[in-house]
CSV table of C-alpha atoms in Angstrom, one decimal:
chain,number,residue,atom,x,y,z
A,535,UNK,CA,10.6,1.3,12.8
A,536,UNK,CA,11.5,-1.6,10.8
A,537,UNK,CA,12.1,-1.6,7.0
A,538,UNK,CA,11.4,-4.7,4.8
A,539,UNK,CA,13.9,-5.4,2.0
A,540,UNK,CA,13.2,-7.2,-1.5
A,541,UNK,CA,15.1,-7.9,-4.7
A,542,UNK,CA,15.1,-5.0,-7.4
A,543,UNK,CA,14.3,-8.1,-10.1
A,544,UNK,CA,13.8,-11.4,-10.5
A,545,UNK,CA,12.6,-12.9,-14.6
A,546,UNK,CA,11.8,-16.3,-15.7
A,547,UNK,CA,9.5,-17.5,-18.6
A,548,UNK,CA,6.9,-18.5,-18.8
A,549,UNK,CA,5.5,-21.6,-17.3
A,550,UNK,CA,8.6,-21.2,-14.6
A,551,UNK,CA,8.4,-20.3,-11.0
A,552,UNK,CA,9.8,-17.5,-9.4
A,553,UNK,CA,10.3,-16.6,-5.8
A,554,UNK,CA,10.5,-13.0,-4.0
A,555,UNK,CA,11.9,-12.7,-1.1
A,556,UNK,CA,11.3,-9.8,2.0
A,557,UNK,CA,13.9,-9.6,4.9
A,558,UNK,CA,13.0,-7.7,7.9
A,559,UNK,CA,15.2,-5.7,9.5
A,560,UNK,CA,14.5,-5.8,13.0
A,561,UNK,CA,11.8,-7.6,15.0
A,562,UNK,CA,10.5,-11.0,14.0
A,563,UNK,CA,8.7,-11.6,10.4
A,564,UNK,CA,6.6,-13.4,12.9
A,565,UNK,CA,5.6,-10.7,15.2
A,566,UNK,CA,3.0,-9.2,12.7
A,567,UNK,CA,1.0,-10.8,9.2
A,568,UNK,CA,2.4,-9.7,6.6
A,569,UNK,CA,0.9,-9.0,2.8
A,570,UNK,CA,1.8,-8.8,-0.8
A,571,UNK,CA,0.5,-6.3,-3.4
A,572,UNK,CA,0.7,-6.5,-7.2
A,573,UNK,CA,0.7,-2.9,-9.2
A,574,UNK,CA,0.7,-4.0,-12.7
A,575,UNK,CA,1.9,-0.4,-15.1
A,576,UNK,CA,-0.3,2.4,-14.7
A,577,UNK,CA,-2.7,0.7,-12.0
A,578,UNK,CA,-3.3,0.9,-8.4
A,579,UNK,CA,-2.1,-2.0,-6.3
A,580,UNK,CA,-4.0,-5.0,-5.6
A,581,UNK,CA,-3.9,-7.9,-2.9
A,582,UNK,CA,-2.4,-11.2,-3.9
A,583,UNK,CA,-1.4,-12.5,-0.4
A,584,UNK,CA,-2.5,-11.3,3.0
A,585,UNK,CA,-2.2,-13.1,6.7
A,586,UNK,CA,1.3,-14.7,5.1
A,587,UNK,CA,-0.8,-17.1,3.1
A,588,UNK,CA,-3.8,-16.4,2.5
A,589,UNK,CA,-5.3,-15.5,-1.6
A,590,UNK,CA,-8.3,-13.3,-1.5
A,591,UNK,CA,-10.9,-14.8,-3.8
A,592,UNK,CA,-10.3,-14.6,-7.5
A,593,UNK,CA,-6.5,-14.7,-7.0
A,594,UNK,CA,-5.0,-18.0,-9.2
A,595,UNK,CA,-3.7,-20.5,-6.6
A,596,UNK,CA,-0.3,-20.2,-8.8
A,597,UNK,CA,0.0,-17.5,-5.8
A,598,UNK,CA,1.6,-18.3,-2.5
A,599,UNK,CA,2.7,-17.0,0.6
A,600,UNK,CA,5.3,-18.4,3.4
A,601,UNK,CA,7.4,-16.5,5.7
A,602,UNK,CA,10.5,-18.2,7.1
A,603,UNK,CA,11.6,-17.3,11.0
A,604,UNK,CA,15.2,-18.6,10.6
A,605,UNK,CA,15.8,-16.3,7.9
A,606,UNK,CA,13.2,-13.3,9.4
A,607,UNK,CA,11.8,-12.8,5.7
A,608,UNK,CA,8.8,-13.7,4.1
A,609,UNK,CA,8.4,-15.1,0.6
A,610,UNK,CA,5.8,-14.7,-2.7
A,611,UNK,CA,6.0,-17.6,-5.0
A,612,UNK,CA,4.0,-17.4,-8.4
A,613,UNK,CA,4.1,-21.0,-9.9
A,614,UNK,CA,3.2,-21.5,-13.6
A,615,UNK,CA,4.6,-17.9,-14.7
A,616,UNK,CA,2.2,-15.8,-16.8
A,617,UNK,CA,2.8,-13.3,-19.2
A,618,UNK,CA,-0.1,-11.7,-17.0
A,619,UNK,CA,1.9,-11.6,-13.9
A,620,UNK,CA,4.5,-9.0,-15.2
A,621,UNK,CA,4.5,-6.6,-12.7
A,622,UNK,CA,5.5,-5.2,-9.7
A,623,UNK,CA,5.1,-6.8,-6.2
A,624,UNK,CA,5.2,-4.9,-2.6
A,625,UNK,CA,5.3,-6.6,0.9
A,626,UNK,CA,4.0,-5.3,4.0
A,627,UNK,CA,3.5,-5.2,7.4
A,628,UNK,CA,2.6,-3.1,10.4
A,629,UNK,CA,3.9,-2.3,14.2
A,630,UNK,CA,1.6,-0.4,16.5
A,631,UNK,CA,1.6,2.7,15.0
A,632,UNK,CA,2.8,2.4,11.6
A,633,UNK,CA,2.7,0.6,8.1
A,634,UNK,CA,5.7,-0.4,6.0
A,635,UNK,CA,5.9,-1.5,2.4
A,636,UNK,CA,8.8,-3.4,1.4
A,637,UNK,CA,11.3,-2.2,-1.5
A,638,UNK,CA,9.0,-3.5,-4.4
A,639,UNK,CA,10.2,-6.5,-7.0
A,640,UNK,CA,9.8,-5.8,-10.3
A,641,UNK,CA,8.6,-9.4,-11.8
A,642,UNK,CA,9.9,-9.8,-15.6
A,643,UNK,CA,8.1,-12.7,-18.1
A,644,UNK,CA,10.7,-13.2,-20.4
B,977,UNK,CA,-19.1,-2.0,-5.4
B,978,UNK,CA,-16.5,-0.6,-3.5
B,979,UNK,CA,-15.1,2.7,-5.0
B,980,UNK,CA,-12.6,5.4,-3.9
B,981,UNK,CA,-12.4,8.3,-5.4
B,982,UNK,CA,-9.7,10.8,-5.4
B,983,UNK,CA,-9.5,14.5,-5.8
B,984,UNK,CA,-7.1,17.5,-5.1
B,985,UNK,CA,-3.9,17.4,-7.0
B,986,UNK,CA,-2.3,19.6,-8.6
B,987,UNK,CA,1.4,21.6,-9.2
B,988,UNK,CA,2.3,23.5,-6.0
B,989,UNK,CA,5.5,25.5,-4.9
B,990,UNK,CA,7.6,24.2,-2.4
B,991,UNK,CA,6.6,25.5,1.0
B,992,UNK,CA,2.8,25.3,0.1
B,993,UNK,CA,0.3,23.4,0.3
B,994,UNK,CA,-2.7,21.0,-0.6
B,995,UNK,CA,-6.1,19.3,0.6
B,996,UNK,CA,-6.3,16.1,-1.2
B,997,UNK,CA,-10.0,14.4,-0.8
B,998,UNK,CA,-11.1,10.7,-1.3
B,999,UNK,CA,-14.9,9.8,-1.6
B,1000,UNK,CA,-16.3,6.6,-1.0
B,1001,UNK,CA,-18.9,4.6,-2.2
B,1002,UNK,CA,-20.0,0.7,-1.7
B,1003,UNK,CA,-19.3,0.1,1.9
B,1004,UNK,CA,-20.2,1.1,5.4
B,1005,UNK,CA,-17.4,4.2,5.5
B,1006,UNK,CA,-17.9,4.8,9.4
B,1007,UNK,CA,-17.2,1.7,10.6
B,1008,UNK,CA,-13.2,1.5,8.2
B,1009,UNK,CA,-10.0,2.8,9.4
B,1010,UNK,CA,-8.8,4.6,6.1
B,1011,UNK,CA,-5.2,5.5,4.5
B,1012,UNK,CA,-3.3,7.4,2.2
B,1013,UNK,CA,-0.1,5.7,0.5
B,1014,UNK,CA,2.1,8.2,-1.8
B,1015,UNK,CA,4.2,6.7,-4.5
B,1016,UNK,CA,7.2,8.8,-6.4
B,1017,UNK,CA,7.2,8.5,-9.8
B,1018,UNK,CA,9.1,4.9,-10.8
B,1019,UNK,CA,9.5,4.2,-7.2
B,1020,UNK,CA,8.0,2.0,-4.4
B,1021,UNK,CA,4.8,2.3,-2.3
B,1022,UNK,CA,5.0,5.3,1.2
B,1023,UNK,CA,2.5,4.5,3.7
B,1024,UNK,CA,1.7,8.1,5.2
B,1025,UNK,CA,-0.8,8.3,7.7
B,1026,UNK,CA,-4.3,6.6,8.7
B,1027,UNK,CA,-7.3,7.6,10.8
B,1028,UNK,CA,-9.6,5.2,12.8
B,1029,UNK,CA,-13.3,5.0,12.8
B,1030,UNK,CA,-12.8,7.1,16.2
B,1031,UNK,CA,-10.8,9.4,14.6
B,1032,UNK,CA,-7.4,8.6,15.9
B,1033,UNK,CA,-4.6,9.5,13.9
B,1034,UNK,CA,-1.1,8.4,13.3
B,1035,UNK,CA,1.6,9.5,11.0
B,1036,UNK,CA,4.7,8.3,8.8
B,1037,UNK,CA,7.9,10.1,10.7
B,1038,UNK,CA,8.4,11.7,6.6
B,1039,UNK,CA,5.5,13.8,7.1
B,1040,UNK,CA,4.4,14.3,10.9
B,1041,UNK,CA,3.9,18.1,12.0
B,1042,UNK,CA,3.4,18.9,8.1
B,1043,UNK,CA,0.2,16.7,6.7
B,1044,UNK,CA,-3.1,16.2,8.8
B,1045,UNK,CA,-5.4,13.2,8.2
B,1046,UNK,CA,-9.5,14.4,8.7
B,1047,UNK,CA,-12.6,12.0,7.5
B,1048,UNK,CA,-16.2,13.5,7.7
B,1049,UNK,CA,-18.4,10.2,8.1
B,1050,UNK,CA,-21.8,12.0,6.8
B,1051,UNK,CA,-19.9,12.8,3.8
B,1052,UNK,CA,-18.7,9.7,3.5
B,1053,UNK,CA,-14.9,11.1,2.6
B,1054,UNK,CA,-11.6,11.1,4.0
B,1055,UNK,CA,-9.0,14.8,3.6
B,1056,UNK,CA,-5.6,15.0,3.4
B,1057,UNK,CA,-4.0,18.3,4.0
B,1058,UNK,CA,-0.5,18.1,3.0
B,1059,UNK,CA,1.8,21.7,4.0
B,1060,UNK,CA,5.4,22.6,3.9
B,1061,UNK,CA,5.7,20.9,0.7
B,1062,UNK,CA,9.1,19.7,-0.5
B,1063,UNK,CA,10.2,18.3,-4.0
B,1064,UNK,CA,10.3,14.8,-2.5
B,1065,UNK,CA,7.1,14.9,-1.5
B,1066,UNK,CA,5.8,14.6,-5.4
B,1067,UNK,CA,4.1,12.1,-6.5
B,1068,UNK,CA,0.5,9.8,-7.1
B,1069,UNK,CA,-1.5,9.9,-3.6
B,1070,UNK,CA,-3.6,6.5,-2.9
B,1071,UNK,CA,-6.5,6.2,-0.7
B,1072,UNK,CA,-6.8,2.9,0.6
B,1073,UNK,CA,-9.2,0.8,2.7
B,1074,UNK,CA,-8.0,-1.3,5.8
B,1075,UNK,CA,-9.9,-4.1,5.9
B,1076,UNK,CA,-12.1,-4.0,8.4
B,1077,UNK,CA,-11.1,-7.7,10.6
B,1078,UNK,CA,-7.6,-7.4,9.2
B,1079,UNK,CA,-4.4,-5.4,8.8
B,1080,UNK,CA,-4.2,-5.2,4.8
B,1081,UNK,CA,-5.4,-2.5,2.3
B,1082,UNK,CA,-8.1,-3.9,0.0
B,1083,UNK,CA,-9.4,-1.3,-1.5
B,1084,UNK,CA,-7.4,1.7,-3.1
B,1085,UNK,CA,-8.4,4.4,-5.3
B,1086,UNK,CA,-6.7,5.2,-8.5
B,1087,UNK,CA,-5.1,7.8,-7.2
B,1088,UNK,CA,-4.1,12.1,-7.5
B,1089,UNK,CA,-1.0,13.3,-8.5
B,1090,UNK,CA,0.7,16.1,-6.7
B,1091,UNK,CA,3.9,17.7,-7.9
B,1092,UNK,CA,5.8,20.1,-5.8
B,1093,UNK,CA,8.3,22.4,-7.7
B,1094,UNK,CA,8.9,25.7,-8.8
């Protein structure tokens, strides 16, 4: 199995962007899709990003997905920071048997 | 509307166990592969098993030979028995829906908690 690594924090204010990063340890970030989840406090999770890039309806198109191959990680960028979008925010991705969340980013509005 | 629906938690000794239940409502719940995901307290998401609509099972490494994934279709609800419980096995239990073209979870219920201690 593979594990999928983000930063503990990243903060900006609002109106700023912010990036997340999620580096795969083994096997190509290409290999399989892989999907972001937002768990605001005392919520279940929710889908931001699936497919690398793709916003299910209602999510803002402040929201975007990328993965990079050079670097083997994929990437969450929230544009137009929101007090709103304080949170946490999981990656994932899948092999053949199995489904692995990334480390989780805790996304701070100052 | 979709909903999940969780059930089963509780405080339980170490070395015993659970069944933790999830019923659904809203969609076709035969034709959805369905999950649970565990989260620790303050800590990040677990994927820990997932049946098919054919009833194929598979396990995260963490909890193989000690928790058993069941769904009865006609009931429209998905099990989770969960034995030979350790401390780090506490926490809130998801449900979660795969969707049913693609390999995300897009529907998840709100979740049961279980503790394991003494």
């Amino acid at each position: 199995n593979f594990m999928l690594t983000q930063p503990l924090s990243v903060s900006d204010s609002p109106g700023k962007t912010v990036t997340i990063t999620c580096t795969r340890s083994s096997g190509s970030i290409g290999s399989t899709y892989v999907q972001w989840y937002q768990q605001r406090p005392g919520s279940s999770p929710t889908t931001v990003i699936y497919d690398n890039n793709i916003r299910p309806s209602g999510v803002p198109d402040r929201f975007s997905g990328s993965i990079d191959i050079s670097s083997n990680s994929a990437s969450l960028t929230v544009s137009g920071l929101k007090t709103e979008d304080e949170a946490d925010y999981f990656c994932q991705s899948y092999d053949s048997t199995s489904y692995v969340f990334g480390t989780g980013t805790r996304v701070t509005v100052l | 509307e979709v909903q999940l629906v969780e059930s089963g938690g509780g405080l339980v000794q170490p070395g015993g166990s659970l069944r933790l239940s999830c019923a659904a409502s809203g969609f076709t719940f035969s034709i959805s592969d369905m999950h649970w995901v565990r989260q620790p307290t303050g800590k990040g998401l677990e994927w820990v098993s997932g049946i098919g609509t054919v009833g194929d099972t598979h396990y995260a490494d963490s909890v193989r030979g000690r928790f058993s994934i069941s769904r009865d279709d006609a009931k429209k609800s998905l099990y989770l028995h969960i034995g030979s419980l350790r401390a780090e096995d506490t926490g809130v239990y998801y449900c979660a829906r795969e969707h049913n073209d693609l390999s995300y979870f897009d529907y998840w219920g709100q979740g049961t908690v279980v503790t394991v201690s003494s």
